[in-house]
mmCIF file of N, CA and C in Angstrom:
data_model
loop_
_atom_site.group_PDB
_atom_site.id
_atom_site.type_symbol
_atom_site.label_atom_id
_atom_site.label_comp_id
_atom_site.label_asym_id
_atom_site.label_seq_id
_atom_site.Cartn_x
_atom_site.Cartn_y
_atom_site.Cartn_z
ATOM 1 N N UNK A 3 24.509 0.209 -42.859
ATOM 2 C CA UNK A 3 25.337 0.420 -44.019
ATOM 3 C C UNK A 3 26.588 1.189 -43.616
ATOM 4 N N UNK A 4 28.011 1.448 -43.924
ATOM 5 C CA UNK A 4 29.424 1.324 -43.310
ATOM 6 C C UNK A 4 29.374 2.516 -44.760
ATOM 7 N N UNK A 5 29.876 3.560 -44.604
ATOM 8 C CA UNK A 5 30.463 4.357 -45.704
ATOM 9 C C UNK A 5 31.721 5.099 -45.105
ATOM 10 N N UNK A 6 32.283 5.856 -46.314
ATOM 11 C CA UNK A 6 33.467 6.646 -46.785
ATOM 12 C C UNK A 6 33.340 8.154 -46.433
ATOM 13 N N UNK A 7 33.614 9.136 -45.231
ATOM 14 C CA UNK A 7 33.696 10.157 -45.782
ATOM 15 C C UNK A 7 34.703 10.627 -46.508
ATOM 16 N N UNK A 8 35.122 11.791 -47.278
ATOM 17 C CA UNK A 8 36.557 12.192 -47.670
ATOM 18 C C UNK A 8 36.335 14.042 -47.743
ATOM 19 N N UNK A 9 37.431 14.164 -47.054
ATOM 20 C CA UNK A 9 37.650 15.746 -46.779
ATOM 21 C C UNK A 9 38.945 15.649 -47.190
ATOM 22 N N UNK A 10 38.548 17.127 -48.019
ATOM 23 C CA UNK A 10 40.366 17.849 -48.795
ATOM 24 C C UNK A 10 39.608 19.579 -48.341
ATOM 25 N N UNK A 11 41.244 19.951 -48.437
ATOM 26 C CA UNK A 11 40.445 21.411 -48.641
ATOM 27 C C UNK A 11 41.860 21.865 -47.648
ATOM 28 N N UNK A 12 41.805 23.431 -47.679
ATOM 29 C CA UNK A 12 43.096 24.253 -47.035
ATOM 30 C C UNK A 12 42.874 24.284 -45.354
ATOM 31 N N UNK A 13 43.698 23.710 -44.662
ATOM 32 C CA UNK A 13 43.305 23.819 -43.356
ATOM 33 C C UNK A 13 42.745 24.866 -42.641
ATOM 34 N N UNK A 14 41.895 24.563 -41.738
ATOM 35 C CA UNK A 14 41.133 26.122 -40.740
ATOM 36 C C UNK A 14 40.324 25.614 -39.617
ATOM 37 N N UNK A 15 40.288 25.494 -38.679
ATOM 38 C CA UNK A 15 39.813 25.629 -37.510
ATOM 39 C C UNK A 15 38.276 25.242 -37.578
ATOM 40 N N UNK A 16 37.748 24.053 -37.007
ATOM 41 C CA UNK A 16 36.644 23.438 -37.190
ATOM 42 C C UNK A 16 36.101 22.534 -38.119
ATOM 43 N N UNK A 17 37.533 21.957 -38.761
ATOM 44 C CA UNK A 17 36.478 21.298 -40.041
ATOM 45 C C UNK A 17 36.263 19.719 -39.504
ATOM 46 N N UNK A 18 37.021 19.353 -38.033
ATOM 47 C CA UNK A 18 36.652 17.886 -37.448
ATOM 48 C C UNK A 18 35.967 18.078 -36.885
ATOM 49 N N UNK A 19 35.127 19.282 -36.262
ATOM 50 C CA UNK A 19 34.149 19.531 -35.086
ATOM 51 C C UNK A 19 32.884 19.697 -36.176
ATOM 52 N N UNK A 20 32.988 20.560 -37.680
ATOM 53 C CA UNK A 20 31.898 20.720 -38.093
ATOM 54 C C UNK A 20 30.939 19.230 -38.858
ATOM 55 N N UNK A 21 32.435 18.510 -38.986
ATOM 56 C CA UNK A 21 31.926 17.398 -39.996
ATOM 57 C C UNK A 21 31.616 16.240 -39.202
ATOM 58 N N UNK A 22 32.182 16.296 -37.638
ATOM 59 C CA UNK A 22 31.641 15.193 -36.459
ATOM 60 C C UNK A 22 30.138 15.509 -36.352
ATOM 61 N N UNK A 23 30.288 17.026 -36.092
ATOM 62 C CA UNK A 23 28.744 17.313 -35.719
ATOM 63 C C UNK A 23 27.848 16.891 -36.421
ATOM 64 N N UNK A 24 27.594 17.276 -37.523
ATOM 65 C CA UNK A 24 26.765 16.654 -38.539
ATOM 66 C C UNK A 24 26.700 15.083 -38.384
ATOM 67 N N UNK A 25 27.415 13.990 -38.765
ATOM 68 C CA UNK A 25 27.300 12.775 -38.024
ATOM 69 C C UNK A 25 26.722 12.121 -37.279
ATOM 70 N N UNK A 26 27.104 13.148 -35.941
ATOM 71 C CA UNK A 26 26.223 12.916 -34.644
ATOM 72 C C UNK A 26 24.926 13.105 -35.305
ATOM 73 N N UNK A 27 24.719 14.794 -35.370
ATOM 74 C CA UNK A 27 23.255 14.676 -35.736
ATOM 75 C C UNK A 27 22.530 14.262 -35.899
ATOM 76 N N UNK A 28 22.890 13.423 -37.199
ATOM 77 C CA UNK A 28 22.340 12.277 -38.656
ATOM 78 C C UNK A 28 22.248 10.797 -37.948
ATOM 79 N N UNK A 29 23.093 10.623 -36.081
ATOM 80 C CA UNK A 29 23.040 9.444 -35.548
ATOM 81 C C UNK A 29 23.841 8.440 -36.480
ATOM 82 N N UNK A 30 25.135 8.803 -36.934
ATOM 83 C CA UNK A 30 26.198 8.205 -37.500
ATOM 84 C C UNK A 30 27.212 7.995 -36.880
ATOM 85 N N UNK A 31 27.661 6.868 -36.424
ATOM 86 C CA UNK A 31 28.816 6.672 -35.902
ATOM 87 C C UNK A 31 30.226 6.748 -36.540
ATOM 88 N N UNK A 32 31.072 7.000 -35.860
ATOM 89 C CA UNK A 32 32.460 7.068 -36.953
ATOM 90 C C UNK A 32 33.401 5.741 -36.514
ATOM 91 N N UNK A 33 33.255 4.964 -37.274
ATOM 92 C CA UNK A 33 33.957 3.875 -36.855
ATOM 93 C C UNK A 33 35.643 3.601 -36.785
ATOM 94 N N UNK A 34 36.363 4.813 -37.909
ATOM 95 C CA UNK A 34 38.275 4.957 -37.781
ATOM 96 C C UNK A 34 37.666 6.393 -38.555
ATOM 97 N N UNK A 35 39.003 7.147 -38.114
ATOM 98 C CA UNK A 35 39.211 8.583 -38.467
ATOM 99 C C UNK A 35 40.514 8.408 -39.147
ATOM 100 N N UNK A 36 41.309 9.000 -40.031
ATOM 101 C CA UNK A 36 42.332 9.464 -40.154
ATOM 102 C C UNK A 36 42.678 10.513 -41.167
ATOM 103 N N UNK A 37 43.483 11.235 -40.327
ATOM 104 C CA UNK A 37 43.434 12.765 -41.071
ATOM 105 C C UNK A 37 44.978 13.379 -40.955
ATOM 106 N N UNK A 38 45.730 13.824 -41.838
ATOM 107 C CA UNK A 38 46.701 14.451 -41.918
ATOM 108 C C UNK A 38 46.740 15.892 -42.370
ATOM 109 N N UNK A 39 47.330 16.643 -42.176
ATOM 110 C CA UNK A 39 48.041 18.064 -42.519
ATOM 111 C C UNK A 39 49.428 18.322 -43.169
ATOM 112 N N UNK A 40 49.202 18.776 -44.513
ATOM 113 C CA UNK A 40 50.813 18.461 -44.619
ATOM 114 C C UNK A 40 50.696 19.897 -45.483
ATOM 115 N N UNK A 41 51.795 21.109 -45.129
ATOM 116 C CA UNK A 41 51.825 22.531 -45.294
ATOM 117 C C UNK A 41 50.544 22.872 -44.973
ATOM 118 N N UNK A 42 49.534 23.083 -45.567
ATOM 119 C CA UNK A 42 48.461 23.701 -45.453
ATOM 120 C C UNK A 42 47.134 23.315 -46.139
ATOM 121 N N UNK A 43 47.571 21.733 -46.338
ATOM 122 C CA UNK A 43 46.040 21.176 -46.778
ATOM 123 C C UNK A 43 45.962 20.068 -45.821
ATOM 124 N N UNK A 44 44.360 19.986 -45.696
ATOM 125 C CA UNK A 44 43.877 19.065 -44.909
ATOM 126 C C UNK A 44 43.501 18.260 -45.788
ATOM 127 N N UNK A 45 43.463 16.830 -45.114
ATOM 128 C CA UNK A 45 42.884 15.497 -45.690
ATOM 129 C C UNK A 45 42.296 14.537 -44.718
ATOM 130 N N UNK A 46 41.268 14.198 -44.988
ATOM 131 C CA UNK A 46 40.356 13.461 -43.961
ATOM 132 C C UNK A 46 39.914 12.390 -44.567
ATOM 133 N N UNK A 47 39.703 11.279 -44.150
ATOM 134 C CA UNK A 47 38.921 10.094 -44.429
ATOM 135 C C UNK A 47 38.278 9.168 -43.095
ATOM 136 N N UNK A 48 37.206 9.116 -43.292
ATOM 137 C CA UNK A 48 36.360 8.661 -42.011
ATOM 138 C C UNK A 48 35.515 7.199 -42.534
ATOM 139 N N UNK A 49 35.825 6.371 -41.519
ATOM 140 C CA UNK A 49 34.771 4.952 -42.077
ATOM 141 C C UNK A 49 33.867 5.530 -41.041
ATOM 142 N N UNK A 50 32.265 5.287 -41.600
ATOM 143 C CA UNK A 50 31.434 5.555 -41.124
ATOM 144 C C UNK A 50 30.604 4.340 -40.699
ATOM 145 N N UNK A 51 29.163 4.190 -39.823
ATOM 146 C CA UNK A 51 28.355 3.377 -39.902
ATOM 147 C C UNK A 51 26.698 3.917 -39.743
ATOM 148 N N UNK A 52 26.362 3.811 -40.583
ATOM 149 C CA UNK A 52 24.896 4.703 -40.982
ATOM 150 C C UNK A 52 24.006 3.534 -40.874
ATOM 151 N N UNK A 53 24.264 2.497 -39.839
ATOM 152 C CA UNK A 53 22.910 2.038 -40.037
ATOM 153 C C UNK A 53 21.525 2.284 -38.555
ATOM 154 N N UNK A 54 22.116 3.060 -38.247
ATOM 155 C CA UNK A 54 21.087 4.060 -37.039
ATOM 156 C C UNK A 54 20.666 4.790 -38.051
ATOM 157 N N UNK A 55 20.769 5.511 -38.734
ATOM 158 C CA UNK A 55 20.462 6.819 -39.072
ATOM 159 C C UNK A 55 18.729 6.626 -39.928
ATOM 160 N N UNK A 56 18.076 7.908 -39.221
ATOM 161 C CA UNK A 56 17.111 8.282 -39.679
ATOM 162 C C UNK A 56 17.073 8.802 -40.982
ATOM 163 N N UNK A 57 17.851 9.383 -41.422
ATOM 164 C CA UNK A 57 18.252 9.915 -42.926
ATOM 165 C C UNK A 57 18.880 9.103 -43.679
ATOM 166 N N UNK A 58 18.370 9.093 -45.233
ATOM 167 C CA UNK A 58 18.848 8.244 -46.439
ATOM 168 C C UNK A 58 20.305 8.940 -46.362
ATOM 169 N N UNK A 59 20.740 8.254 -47.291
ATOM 170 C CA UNK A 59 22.137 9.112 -47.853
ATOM 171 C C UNK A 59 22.472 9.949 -48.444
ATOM 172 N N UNK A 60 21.218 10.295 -49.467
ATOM 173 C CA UNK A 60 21.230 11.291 -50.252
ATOM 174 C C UNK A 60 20.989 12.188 -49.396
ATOM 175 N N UNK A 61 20.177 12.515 -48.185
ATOM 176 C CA UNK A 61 20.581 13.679 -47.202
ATOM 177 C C UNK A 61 21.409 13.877 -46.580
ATOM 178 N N UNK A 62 22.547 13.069 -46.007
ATOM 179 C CA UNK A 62 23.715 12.942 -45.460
ATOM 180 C C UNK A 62 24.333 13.261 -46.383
ATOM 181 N N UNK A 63 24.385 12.938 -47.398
ATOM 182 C CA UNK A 63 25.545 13.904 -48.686
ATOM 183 C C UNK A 63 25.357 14.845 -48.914
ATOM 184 N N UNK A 64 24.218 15.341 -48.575
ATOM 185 C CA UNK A 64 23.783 17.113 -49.526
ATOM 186 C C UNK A 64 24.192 17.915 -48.224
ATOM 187 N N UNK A 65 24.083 17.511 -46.682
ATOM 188 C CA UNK A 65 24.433 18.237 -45.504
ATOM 189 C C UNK A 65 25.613 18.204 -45.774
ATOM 190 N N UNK A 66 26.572 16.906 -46.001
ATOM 191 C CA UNK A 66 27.788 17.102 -45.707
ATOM 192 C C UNK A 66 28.386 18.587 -47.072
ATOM 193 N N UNK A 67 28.190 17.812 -47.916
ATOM 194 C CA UNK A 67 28.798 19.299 -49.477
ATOM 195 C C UNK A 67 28.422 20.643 -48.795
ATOM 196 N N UNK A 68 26.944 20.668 -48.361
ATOM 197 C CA UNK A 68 26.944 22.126 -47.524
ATOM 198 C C UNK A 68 27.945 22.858 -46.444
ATOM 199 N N UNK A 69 28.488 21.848 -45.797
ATOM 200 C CA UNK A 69 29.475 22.207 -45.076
ATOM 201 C C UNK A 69 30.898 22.384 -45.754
ATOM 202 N N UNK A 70 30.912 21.483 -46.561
ATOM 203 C CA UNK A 70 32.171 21.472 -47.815
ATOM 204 C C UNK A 70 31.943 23.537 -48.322
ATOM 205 N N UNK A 71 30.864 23.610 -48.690
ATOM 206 C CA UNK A 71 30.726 24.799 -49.372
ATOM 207 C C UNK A 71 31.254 25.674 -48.468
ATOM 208 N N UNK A 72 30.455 25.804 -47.422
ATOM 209 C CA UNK A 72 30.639 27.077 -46.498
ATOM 210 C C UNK A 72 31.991 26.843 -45.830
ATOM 211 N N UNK A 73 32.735 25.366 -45.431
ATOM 212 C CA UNK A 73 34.620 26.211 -45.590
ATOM 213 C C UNK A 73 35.208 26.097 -46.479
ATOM 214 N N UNK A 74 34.911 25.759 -47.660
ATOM 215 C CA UNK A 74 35.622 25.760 -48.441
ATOM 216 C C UNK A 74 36.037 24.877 -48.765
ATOM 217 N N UNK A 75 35.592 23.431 -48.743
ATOM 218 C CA UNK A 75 36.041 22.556 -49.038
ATOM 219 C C UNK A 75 35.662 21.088 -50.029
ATOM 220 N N UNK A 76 36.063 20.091 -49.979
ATOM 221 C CA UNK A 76 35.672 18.788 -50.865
ATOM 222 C C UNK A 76 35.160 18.127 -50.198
ATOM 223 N N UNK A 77 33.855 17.580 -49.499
ATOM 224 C CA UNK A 77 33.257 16.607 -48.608
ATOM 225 C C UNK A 77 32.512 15.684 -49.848
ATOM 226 N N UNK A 78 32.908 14.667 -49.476
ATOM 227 C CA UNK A 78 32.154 13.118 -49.988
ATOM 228 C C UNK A 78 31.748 12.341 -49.405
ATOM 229 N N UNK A 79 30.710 11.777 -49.266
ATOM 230 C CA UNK A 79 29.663 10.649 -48.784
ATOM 231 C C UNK A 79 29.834 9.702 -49.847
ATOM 232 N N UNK A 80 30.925 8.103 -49.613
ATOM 233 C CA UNK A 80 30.368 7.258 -50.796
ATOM 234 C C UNK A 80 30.358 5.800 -50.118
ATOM 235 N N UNK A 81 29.638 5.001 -50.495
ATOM 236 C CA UNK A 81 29.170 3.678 -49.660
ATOM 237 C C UNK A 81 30.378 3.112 -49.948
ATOM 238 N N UNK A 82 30.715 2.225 -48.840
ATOM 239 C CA UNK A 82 31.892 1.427 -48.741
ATOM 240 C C UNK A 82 32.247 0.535 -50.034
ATOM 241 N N UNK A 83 31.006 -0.038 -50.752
ATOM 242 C CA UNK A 83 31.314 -0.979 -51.526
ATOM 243 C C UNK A 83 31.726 -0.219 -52.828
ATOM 244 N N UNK A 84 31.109 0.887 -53.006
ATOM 245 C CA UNK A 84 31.385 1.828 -54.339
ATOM 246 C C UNK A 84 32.949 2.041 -54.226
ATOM 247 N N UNK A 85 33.348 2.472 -52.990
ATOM 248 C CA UNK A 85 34.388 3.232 -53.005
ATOM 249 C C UNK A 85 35.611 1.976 -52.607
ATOM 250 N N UNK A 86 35.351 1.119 -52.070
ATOM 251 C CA UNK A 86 36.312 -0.233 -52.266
ATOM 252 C C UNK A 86 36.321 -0.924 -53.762
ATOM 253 N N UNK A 87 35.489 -0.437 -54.519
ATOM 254 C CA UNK A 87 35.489 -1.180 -56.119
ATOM 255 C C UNK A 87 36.455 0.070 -56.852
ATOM 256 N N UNK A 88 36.387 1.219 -56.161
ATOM 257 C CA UNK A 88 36.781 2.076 -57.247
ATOM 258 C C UNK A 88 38.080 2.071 -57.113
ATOM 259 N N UNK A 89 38.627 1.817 -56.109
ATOM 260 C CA UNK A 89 40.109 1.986 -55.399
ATOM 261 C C UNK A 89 40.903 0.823 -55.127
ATOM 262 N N UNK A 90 40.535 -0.421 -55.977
ATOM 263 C CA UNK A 90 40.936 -1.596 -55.605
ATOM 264 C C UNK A 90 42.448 -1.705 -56.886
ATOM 265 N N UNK A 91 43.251 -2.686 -56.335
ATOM 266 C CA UNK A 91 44.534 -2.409 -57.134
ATOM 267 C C UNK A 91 44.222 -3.773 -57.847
#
């Protein structure tokens, strides 16, 4: 299964190392990254591929928000097809 991460939040030191790690962990590959900085907010969006992973999604989302919490930030886990229906023009 191919999902969406999405990171917002005020830039700081570790938030591509904390949110790769987890990934790895979970045996998720990151299939495109792209992430900008513009003044002092970060923005991330990652295509993922979760179909290794030992963990459902609903645990891959509750790890990722945990990490959202502790820097401070917006982390989302949403399946490709949800998030291509929601964003379609």
């Amino acid at each position: 299964m191919k999902a969406i991460v999405t990171v917002m939040g005020i830039d700081r030191k570790g938030i591509i190392a904390k949110v790769s790690a987890c990934l790895s962990e979970n045996n998720i590959n990151i299939l495109d990254i792209n992430q900008t900085i513009m003044q002092d907010l970060f923005t991330m969006v990652m295509y993922v591929d979760m179909s290794d992973s030992e963990n459902d999604f609903a645990y891959v989302s509750k790890k990722l928000s945990e990490i959202g919490e502790e820097l401070g930030l917006e982390i989302r886990l949403q399946h490709e097809e949800i998030f291509r229906s929601m964003h379609r023009i």
